[in-house]
Amino acid sequence: DAGVTQSPTHLIKTRGQQVTLRCSPKSGHDTVSWYQQALGQGPQFIFQYYEEEERQRGNFPDRFSGHQFPNYSSELNVNALLLGDSALYLCASSLSQGVSYGYTFGSGTRLTVV
Amino acid sequence: EDQVTQSPEALRLQEGESSSLNCSYTVSGLRGLFWYRQDPGKGPEFLFTLYSAGEEKEKERLKATLTKKESFLHITAPKPEDSATYLCAALNAGGTSYGKLTFGQGTILTVHP
């Protein structure tokens, strides 16, 4: 049973560019959340998608946007990249009606902005 | 605003030397308290979920406990392979059927042979 799959694993972008990160949730999960983890910090909630709509959003600017597809996979888009956007981006999947049972995380995408 | 604080930031132990990690939380509408293990460059790996004060869960050398304000992760006779960052996260559902995780900054555990 495949867990959460994220691609790419590593990415280097130039300041001002745009980036798209991808996530396939664990089989059977219908909800996808995205987190940003800066070096030495805990993950910070970006937003959550369910039924192809953004259901919750953390304190991140509009440069961060997302999408969920009918097969529950998701994309995270970041526009006008800043040096401070360099981080590990984590995707977590869960069941919409069973969030208390936890979230399964992918291995993340390491984004470096130069 | 939800807040989760972990201490200490870093902990160095000798193999076999037991200790505890602390997680203090201020969350309205707590639906669960999670512990994850994270190895360098990897995503968090689920360890435990605790739902109510007084609850305890064990897995090998690890035991997690929960009070109304804190959670502890006790490590008994640790081995070098237990070295990792341990993350605590609180799930706030805010009265809905879904929620978001608020993480602490983590405790970096190093176990020396």
mmCIF file of N, CA and C in Angstrom, chain A residues 8-99:
data_model
loop_
_atom_site.group_PDB
_atom_site.id
_atom_site.type_symbol
_atom_site.label_atom_id
_atom_site.label_comp_id
_atom_site.label_asym_id
_atom_site.label_seq_id
_atom_site.Cartn_x
_atom_site.Cartn_y
_atom_site.Cartn_z
ATOM 1 N N PRO A 8 8.786 17.071 -7.074
ATOM 2 C CA PRO A 8 10.046 16.341 -7.032
ATOM 3 C C PRO A 8 10.573 16.270 -5.598
ATOM 4 N N THR A 9 11.680 15.589 -5.390
ATOM 5 C CA THR A 9 12.260 15.487 -4.050
ATOM 6 C C THR A 9 13.088 16.717 -3.729
ATOM 7 N N HIS A 10 13.751 17.254 -4.732
ATOM 8 C CA HIS A 10 14.556 18.460 -4.561
ATOM 9 C C HIS A 10 14.326 19.395 -5.731
ATOM 10 N N LEU A 11 14.447 20.695 -5.464
ATOM 11 C CA LEU A 11 14.195 21.695 -6.495
ATOM 12 C C LEU A 11 14.985 22.955 -6.155
ATOM 13 N N ILE A 12 15.634 23.513 -7.160
ATOM 14 C CA ILE A 12 16.322 24.789 -6.979
ATOM 15 C C ILE A 12 15.702 25.797 -7.941
ATOM 16 N N LYS A 13 15.262 26.929 -7.401
ATOM 17 C CA LYS A 13 14.629 27.965 -8.207
ATOM 18 C C LYS A 13 15.289 29.318 -7.916
ATOM 19 N N THR A 14 15.110 30.226 -8.854
ATOM 20 C CA THR A 14 15.644 31.574 -8.700
ATOM 21 C C THR A 14 14.561 32.491 -8.130
ATOM 22 N N ARG A 15 14.985 33.423 -7.314
ATOM 23 C CA ARG A 15 14.060 34.405 -6.741
ATOM 24 C C ARG A 15 13.201 35.023 -7.842
ATOM 25 N N GLY A 16 11.888 35.127 -7.582
ATOM 26 C CA GLY A 16 10.957 35.700 -8.547
ATOM 27 C C GLY A 16 10.263 34.673 -9.440
ATOM 28 N N GLN A 17 10.823 33.471 -9.489
ATOM 29 C CA GLN A 17 10.212 32.442 -10.318
ATOM 30 C C GLN A 17 8.988 31.838 -9.622
ATOM 31 N N GLN A 18 8.331 30.943 -10.346
ATOM 32 C CA GLN A 18 7.163 30.229 -9.831
ATOM 33 C C GLN A 18 7.501 28.736 -9.751
ATOM 34 N N VAL A 19 6.852 28.036 -8.804
ATOM 35 C CA VAL A 19 7.141 26.616 -8.639
ATOM 36 C C VAL A 19 5.834 25.856 -8.372
ATOM 37 N N THR A 20 5.787 24.611 -8.842
ATOM 38 C CA THR A 20 4.648 23.729 -8.579
ATOM 39 C C THR A 20 5.151 22.431 -7.972
ATOM 40 N N LEU A 21 4.592 22.076 -6.830
ATOM 41 C CA LEU A 21 4.930 20.838 -6.142
ATOM 42 C C LEU A 21 3.712 19.925 -6.188
ATOM 43 N N ARG A 22 3.973 18.611 -6.240
ATOM 44 C CA ARG A 22 2.883 17.661 -6.429
ATOM 45 C C ARG A 22 2.819 16.627 -5.306
ATOM 46 N N CYS A 23 1.591 16.126 -5.077
ATOM 47 C CA CYS A 23 1.371 15.190 -3.979
ATOM 48 C C CYS A 23 0.275 14.196 -4.366
ATOM 49 N N SER A 24 0.562 12.911 -4.145
ATOM 50 C CA SER A 24 -0.455 11.871 -4.279
ATOM 51 C C SER A 24 -0.737 11.320 -2.897
ATOM 52 N N PRO A 25 -1.985 11.357 -2.445
ATOM 53 C CA PRO A 25 -2.282 10.934 -1.073
ATOM 54 C C PRO A 25 -2.231 9.424 -0.919
ATOM 55 N N LYS A 26 -2.221 9.002 0.328
ATOM 56 C CA LYS A 26 -2.285 7.581 0.652
ATOM 57 C C LYS A 26 -3.601 7.014 0.119
ATOM 58 N N SER A 27 -3.547 5.775 -0.340
ATOM 59 C CA SER A 27 -4.739 5.131 -0.871
ATOM 60 C C SER A 27 -5.876 5.162 0.156
ATOM 61 N N GLY A 28 -7.051 5.626 -0.292
ATOM 62 C CA GLY A 28 -8.201 5.694 0.600
ATOM 63 C C GLY A 28 -8.401 7.038 1.272
ATOM 64 N N HIS A 29 -7.388 7.882 1.261
ATOM 65 C CA HIS A 29 -7.492 9.221 1.864
ATOM 66 C C HIS A 29 -8.048 10.209 0.847
ATOM 67 N N ASP A 30 -8.870 11.169 1.348
ATOM 68 C CA ASP A 30 -9.506 12.117 0.447
ATOM 69 C C ASP A 30 -9.161 13.577 0.751
ATOM 70 N N THR A 31 -8.382 13.804 1.776
ATOM 71 C CA THR A 31 -8.049 15.168 2.203
ATOM 72 C C THR A 31 -6.536 15.351 2.172
ATOM 73 N N VAL A 32 -6.107 16.481 1.636
ATOM 74 C CA VAL A 32 -4.678 16.775 1.531
ATOM 75 C C VAL A 32 -4.371 18.103 2.207
ATOM 76 N N SER A 33 -3.356 18.099 3.047
ATOM 77 C CA SER A 33 -2.883 19.323 3.697
ATOM 78 C C SER A 33 -1.433 19.559 3.311
ATOM 79 N N TRP A 34 -1.062 20.816 3.246
ATOM 80 C CA TRP A 34 0.319 21.191 2.921
ATOM 81 C C TRP A 34 0.929 21.943 4.109
ATOM 82 N N TYR A 35 2.195 21.636 4.381
ATOM 83 C CA TYR A 35 2.936 22.274 5.463
ATOM 84 C C TYR A 35 4.286 22.740 4.947
ATOM 85 N N GLN A 36 4.771 23.835 5.523
ATOM 86 C CA GLN A 36 6.114 24.339 5.234
ATOM 87 C C GLN A 36 6.976 24.150 6.466
ATOM 88 N N GLN A 37 8.138 23.551 6.297
ATOM 89 C CA GLN A 37 9.042 23.349 7.426
ATOM 90 C C GLN A 37 10.385 23.998 7.139
ATOM 91 N N ALA A 38 10.642 25.118 7.786
ATOM 92 C CA ALA A 38 11.943 25.768 7.679
ATOM 93 C C ALA A 38 12.955 24.976 8.492
ATOM 94 N N LEU A 39 14.212 25.158 8.177
ATOM 95 C CA LEU A 39 15.287 24.403 8.831
ATOM 96 C C LEU A 39 15.268 24.643 10.334
ATOM 97 N N GLY A 40 15.225 23.568 11.107
ATOM 98 C CA GLY A 40 15.257 23.686 12.555
ATOM 99 C C GLY A 40 13.934 24.054 13.195
ATOM 100 N N GLN A 41 12.869 24.101 12.421
ATOM 101 C CA GLN A 41 11.547 24.476 12.936
ATOM 102 C C GLN A 41 10.547 23.337 12.740
ATOM 103 N N GLY A 42 9.421 23.445 13.430
ATOM 104 C CA GLY A 42 8.348 22.501 13.185
ATOM 105 C C GLY A 42 7.561 22.894 11.945
ATOM 106 N N PRO A 43 6.828 21.962 11.363
ATOM 107 C CA PRO A 43 6.009 22.285 10.184
ATOM 108 C C PRO A 43 4.944 23.337 10.495
ATOM 109 N N GLN A 44 4.691 24.222 9.515
ATOM 110 C CA GLN A 44 3.664 25.251 9.633
ATOM 111 C C GLN A 44 2.579 24.975 8.593
ATOM 112 N N PHE A 45 1.325 25.018 9.028
ATOM 113 C CA PHE A 45 0.179 24.717 8.168
ATOM 114 C C PHE A 45 -0.007 25.788 7.105
ATOM 115 N N ILE A 46 -0.098 25.342 5.837
ATOM 116 C CA ILE A 46 -0.338 26.275 4.736
ATOM 117 C C ILE A 46 -1.816 26.295 4.377
ATOM 118 N N PHE A 47 -2.340 25.144 3.936
ATOM 119 C CA PHE A 47 -3.762 25.014 3.652
ATOM 120 C C PHE A 47 -4.142 23.551 3.512
ATOM 121 N N GLN A 48 -5.463 23.337 3.441
ATOM 122 C CA GLN A 48 -6.021 21.999 3.351
ATOM 123 C C GLN A 48 -7.062 21.956 2.245
ATOM 124 N N TYR A 49 -7.049 20.858 1.466
ATOM 125 C CA TYR A 49 -8.002 20.686 0.375
ATOM 126 C C TYR A 49 -8.866 19.456 0.587
ATOM 127 N N TYR A 50 -10.141 19.629 0.310
ATOM 128 C CA TYR A 50 -11.101 18.527 0.365
ATOM 129 C C TYR A 50 -12.153 18.786 -0.691
ATOM 130 N N GLU A 51 -12.524 17.756 -1.413
ATOM 131 C CA GLU A 51 -13.512 17.874 -2.494
ATOM 132 C C GLU A 51 -13.145 19.014 -3.458
ATOM 133 N N GLU A 52 -11.853 19.089 -3.762
ATOM 134 C CA GLU A 52 -11.305 20.017 -4.759
ATOM 135 C C GLU A 52 -11.428 21.488 -4.348
ATOM 136 N N GLU A 53 -11.695 21.730 -3.060
ATOM 137 C CA GLU A 53 -11.782 23.111 -2.597
ATOM 138 C C GLU A 53 -10.875 23.327 -1.394
ATOM 139 N N GLU A 54 -10.387 24.550 -1.242
ATOM 140 C CA GLU A 54 -9.578 24.915 -0.082
ATOM 141 C C GLU A 54 -10.514 25.050 1.112
ATOM 142 N N ARG A 55 -10.259 24.246 2.141
ATOM 143 C CA ARG A 55 -11.177 24.206 3.266
ATOM 144 C C ARG A 55 -10.677 25.047 4.443
ATOM 145 N N GLN A 56 -9.363 25.103 4.603
ATOM 146 C CA GLN A 56 -8.753 25.895 5.671
ATOM 147 C C GLN A 56 -7.459 26.478 5.139
ATOM 148 N N ARG A 57 -7.041 27.594 5.733
ATOM 149 C CA ARG A 57 -5.806 28.225 5.298
ATOM 150 C C ARG A 57 -5.076 28.774 6.512
ATOM 151 N N GLY A 58 -3.767 28.608 6.519
ATOM 152 C CA GLY A 58 -2.937 29.181 7.571
ATOM 153 C C GLY A 58 -2.511 30.592 7.206
ATOM 154 N N ASN A 59 -1.549 31.124 7.951
ATOM 155 C CA ASN A 59 -1.102 32.503 7.747
ATOM 156 C C ASN A 59 -0.041 32.592 6.663
ATOM 157 N N PHE A 60 -0.426 32.309 5.456
ATOM 158 C CA PHE A 60 0.475 32.391 4.318
ATOM 159 C C PHE A 60 -0.125 33.333 3.279
ATOM 160 N N PRO A 61 0.742 34.092 2.575
ATOM 161 C CA PRO A 61 0.231 35.063 1.589
ATOM 162 C C PRO A 61 -0.405 34.378 0.388
ATOM 163 N N ASP A 62 -1.084 35.195 -0.411
ATOM 164 C CA ASP A 62 -1.776 34.684 -1.592
ATOM 165 C C ASP A 62 -0.833 34.132 -2.653
ATOM 166 N N ARG A 63 0.464 34.387 -2.478
ATOM 167 C CA ARG A 63 1.438 33.798 -3.427
ATOM 168 C C ARG A 63 1.396 32.273 -3.372
ATOM 169 N N PHE A 64 0.902 31.769 -2.262
ATOM 170 C CA PHE A 64 0.769 30.326 -2.079
ATOM 171 C C PHE A 64 -0.665 29.937 -2.468
ATOM 172 N N SER A 65 -0.775 29.059 -3.441
ATOM 173 C CA SER A 65 -2.089 28.593 -3.872
ATOM 174 C C SER A 65 -2.021 27.096 -4.142
ATOM 175 N N GLY A 66 -3.182 26.490 -4.236
ATOM 176 C CA GLY A 66 -3.190 25.054 -4.432
ATOM 177 C C GLY A 66 -4.333 24.594 -5.296
ATOM 178 N N HIS A 67 -4.332 23.309 -5.486
ATOM 179 C CA HIS A 67 -5.401 22.691 -6.277
ATOM 180 C C HIS A 67 -5.507 21.240 -5.863
ATOM 181 N N GLN A 68 -6.735 20.719 -5.888
ATOM 182 C CA GLN A 68 -6.932 19.288 -5.682
ATOM 183 C C GLN A 68 -7.708 18.739 -6.875
ATOM 184 N N PHE A 69 -7.299 17.607 -7.354
ATOM 185 C CA PHE A 69 -7.893 16.991 -8.540
ATOM 186 C C PHE A 69 -8.919 15.939 -8.129
ATOM 187 N N PRO A 70 -9.770 15.509 -9.080
ATOM 188 C CA PRO A 70 -10.800 14.514 -8.752
ATOM 189 C C PRO A 70 -10.239 13.218 -8.173
ATOM 190 N N ASN A 71 -8.987 12.873 -8.472
ATOM 191 C CA ASN A 71 -8.397 11.650 -7.912
ATOM 192 C C ASN A 71 -7.741 11.905 -6.559
ATOM 193 N N TYR A 72 -8.002 13.073 -5.975
ATOM 194 C CA TYR A 72 -7.545 13.500 -4.638
ATOM 195 C C TYR A 72 -6.093 13.975 -4.612
ATOM 196 N N SER A 73 -5.346 13.818 -5.708
ATOM 197 C CA SER A 73 -3.997 14.348 -5.722
ATOM 198 C C SER A 73 -4.045 15.876 -5.658
ATOM 199 N N SER A 74 -2.905 16.476 -5.338
ATOM 200 C CA SER A 74 -2.906 17.918 -5.088
ATOM 201 C C SER A 74 -1.622 18.560 -5.595
ATOM 202 N N GLU A 75 -1.712 19.834 -5.865
ATOM 203 C CA GLU A 75 -0.555 20.649 -6.225
ATOM 204 C C GLU A 75 -0.476 21.857 -5.312
ATOM 205 N N LEU A 76 0.754 22.262 -5.021
ATOM 206 C CA LEU A 76 1.024 23.505 -4.306
ATOM 207 C C LEU A 76 1.787 24.406 -5.257
ATOM 208 N N ASN A 77 1.304 25.602 -5.474
ATOM 209 C CA ASN A 77 1.958 26.577 -6.338
ATOM 210 C C ASN A 77 2.438 27.759 -5.500
ATOM 211 N N VAL A 78 3.652 28.186 -5.767
ATOM 212 C CA VAL A 78 4.176 29.374 -5.106
ATOM 213 C C VAL A 78 4.677 30.324 -6.189
ATOM 214 N N ASN A 79 4.135 31.539 -6.214
ATOM 215 C CA ASN A 79 4.537 32.552 -7.189
ATOM 216 C C ASN A 79 5.524 33.533 -6.579
ATOM 217 N N ALA A 80 6.252 34.214 -7.452
ATOM 218 C CA ALA A 80 7.170 35.277 -7.019
ATOM 219 C C ALA A 80 8.024 34.829 -5.838
ATOM 220 N N LEU A 81 8.757 33.770 -6.037
ATOM 221 C CA LEU A 81 9.534 33.157 -4.960
ATOM 222 C C LEU A 81 10.478 34.143 -4.279
ATOM 223 N N LEU A 82 10.522 34.018 -2.954
ATOM 224 C CA LEU A 82 11.450 34.793 -2.121
ATOM 225 C C LEU A 82 12.482 33.852 -1.523
ATOM 226 N N LEU A 83 13.618 34.401 -1.120
ATOM 227 C CA LEU A 83 14.647 33.571 -0.488
ATOM 228 C C LEU A 83 14.073 32.853 0.736
ATOM 229 N N GLY A 84 13.169 33.516 1.444
ATOM 230 C CA GLY A 84 12.578 32.955 2.653
ATOM 231 C C GLY A 84 11.619 31.802 2.406
ATOM 232 N N ASP A 85 11.320 31.534 1.131
ATOM 233 C CA ASP A 85 10.453 30.399 0.814
ATOM 234 C C ASP A 85 11.241 29.091 0.798
ATOM 235 N N SER A 86 12.552 29.172 0.928
ATOM 236 C CA SER A 86 13.376 27.968 0.981
ATOM 237 C C SER A 86 12.994 27.153 2.213
ATOM 238 N N ALA A 87 12.594 25.905 1.991
ATOM 239 C CA ALA A 87 12.105 25.071 3.086
ATOM 240 C C ALA A 87 11.821 23.677 2.561
ATOM 241 N N LEU A 88 11.461 22.790 3.489
ATOM 242 C CA LEU A 88 10.937 21.468 3.140
ATOM 243 C C LEU A 88 9.413 21.586 3.106
ATOM 244 N N TYR A 89 8.805 21.254 1.989
ATOM 245 C CA TYR A 89 7.360 21.320 1.853
ATOM 246 C C TYR A 89 6.790 19.911 1.982
ATOM 247 N N LEU A 90 5.925 19.768 2.958
ATOM 248 C CA LEU A 90 5.361 18.471 3.293
ATOM 249 C C LEU A 90 3.896 18.394 2.916
ATOM 250 N N CYS A 91 3.524 17.270 2.361
ATOM 251 C CA CYS A 91 2.128 16.987 2.061
ATOM 252 C C CYS A 91 1.667 15.920 3.051
ATOM 253 N N ALA A 92 0.471 16.090 3.583
ATOM 254 C CA ALA A 92 -0.099 15.115 4.506
ATOM 255 C C ALA A 92 -1.500 14.765 4.051
ATOM 256 N N SER A 93 -1.835 13.484 4.056
ATOM 257 C CA SER A 93 -3.179 13.082 3.678
ATOM 258 C C SER A 93 -3.912 12.503 4.875
ATOM 259 N N SER A 94 -5.240 12.562 4.802
ATOM 260 C CA SER A 94 -6.064 12.072 5.901
ATOM 261 C C SER A 94 -7.457 11.767 5.366
ATOM 262 N N LEU A 95 -8.279 11.204 6.252
ATOM 263 C CA LEU A 95 -9.675 10.958 5.926
ATOM 264 C C LEU A 95 -10.506 12.143 6.398
ATOM 265 N N SER A 96 -11.428 12.595 5.590
ATOM 266 C CA SER A 96 -12.198 13.783 5.937
ATOM 267 C C SER A 96 -12.989 13.609 7.223
ATOM 268 N N GLN A 97 -13.459 12.429 7.478
ATOM 269 C CA GLN A 97 -14.283 12.201 8.660
ATOM 270 C C GLN A 97 -13.515 11.484 9.757
ATOM 271 N N GLY A 98 -12.224 11.406 9.616
ATOM 272 C CA GLY A 98 -11.456 10.677 10.627
ATOM 273 C C GLY A 98 -10.151 11.344 10.955
ATOM 274 N N VAL A 99 -10.163 12.692 11.008
ATOM 275 C CA VAL A 99 -8.890 13.386 11.197
ATOM 276 C C VAL A 99 -8.244 13.074 12.527
#
